[in-house]
Amino acid sequence: MSVSPRGKSKNDFDSEVVIYHSRKGSWIFASLVAGIIMASVAMFWYLAHETSDSVPFAMIVVYVLVFICVIHVAIRLLADGGKVALIIGREGVKFDCYHLIRWNDIEEIYIREEDEGADTLWLSVKEGVTFLKNGPPWALWLAKKSGLHQHIDITRYGCLSMKDDDIRDLLEQGLKKFREP
């Protein structure tokens, strides 16, 4: 992810701060996926042709299912590479997959501490604010049941090269500067 201020500096909110999805990160991930898949195919070929034991069918099925999921993630990352991920400006915050969230709509920016894995950065909006795009009704229903109709995980916007703390600082600066009392 890279940052491109449309002004003098990234802290200058007279203009917008634009954060892009990383092309480099997506290509690195896709290359790693391709390498792991080729190594696994070579391992299965070796086991099938050089040893007397046959490769268990269940193991092949599990590997194929995992590879399908990982390939899907790699394709999505490659498709997003270079596109705008996040715009922080005078009007508010615009994510690539949500409607504009105005500064007055933001309730809190917080770090959620995870038991397993890294901590995540979240933004919550006030009750009644609609930021989800019109999507499949079942997905919107599930978002409301899970509470995700008011909370956004920002971590995926910063995990490739920009730290969550940097995005949090930018958002807090925007709140201080543009939120009406």
Coordinates of N, CA, C and O in Angstrom, one line a residue, residues 19 29 32 44 59 71 78 85 89 148 180:
I19 N -4.6 6.5 -0.2 CA -3.8 5.3 0.0 C -4.2 4.2 -1.0 O -5.4 4.0 -1.2
F29 N 2.9 -11.8 -3.1 CA 2.0 -12.9 -2.6 C 1.7 -13.9 -3.7 O 1.8 -15.1 -3.5
L32 N 4.7 -16.1 -4.3 CA 4.8 -17.1 -3.3 C 3.8 -18.3 -3.5 O 4.2 -19.4 -3.3
F44 N 4.2 -34.2 -4.9 CA 3.2 -35.3 -5.2 C 3.7 -36.2 -6.4 O 3.5 -37.4 -6.4
M59 N -5.6 -36.6 1.0 CA -4.5 -35.6 1.1 C -4.5 -34.7 -0.2 O -4.4 -33.4 -0.1
I71 N -5.5 -19.3 -4.3 CA -5.5 -18.7 -5.6 C -6.5 -17.7 -5.7 O -6.3 -16.6 -6.3
L78 N -4.3 -9.3 -6.8 CA -3.8 -8.8 -8.1 C -4.8 -7.8 -8.8 O -4.4 -6.8 -9.4
A85 N -7.4 2.4 -2.3 CA -7.9 1.7 -1.1 C -8.7 2.6 -0.2 O -9.7 2.2 0.3
G89 N -10.0 12.7 3.6 CA -10.1 14.1 3.1 C -11.1 15.0 3.9 O -11.6 14.5 5.0
L148 N -21.4 -5.9 12.1 CA -20.5 -5.3 11.1 C -21.1 -4.2 10.2 O -20.5 -3.6 9.4
E180 N -17.4 18.6 13.6 CA -18.1 19.7 14.1 C -18.4 19.5 15.6 O -18.8 18.4 15.9

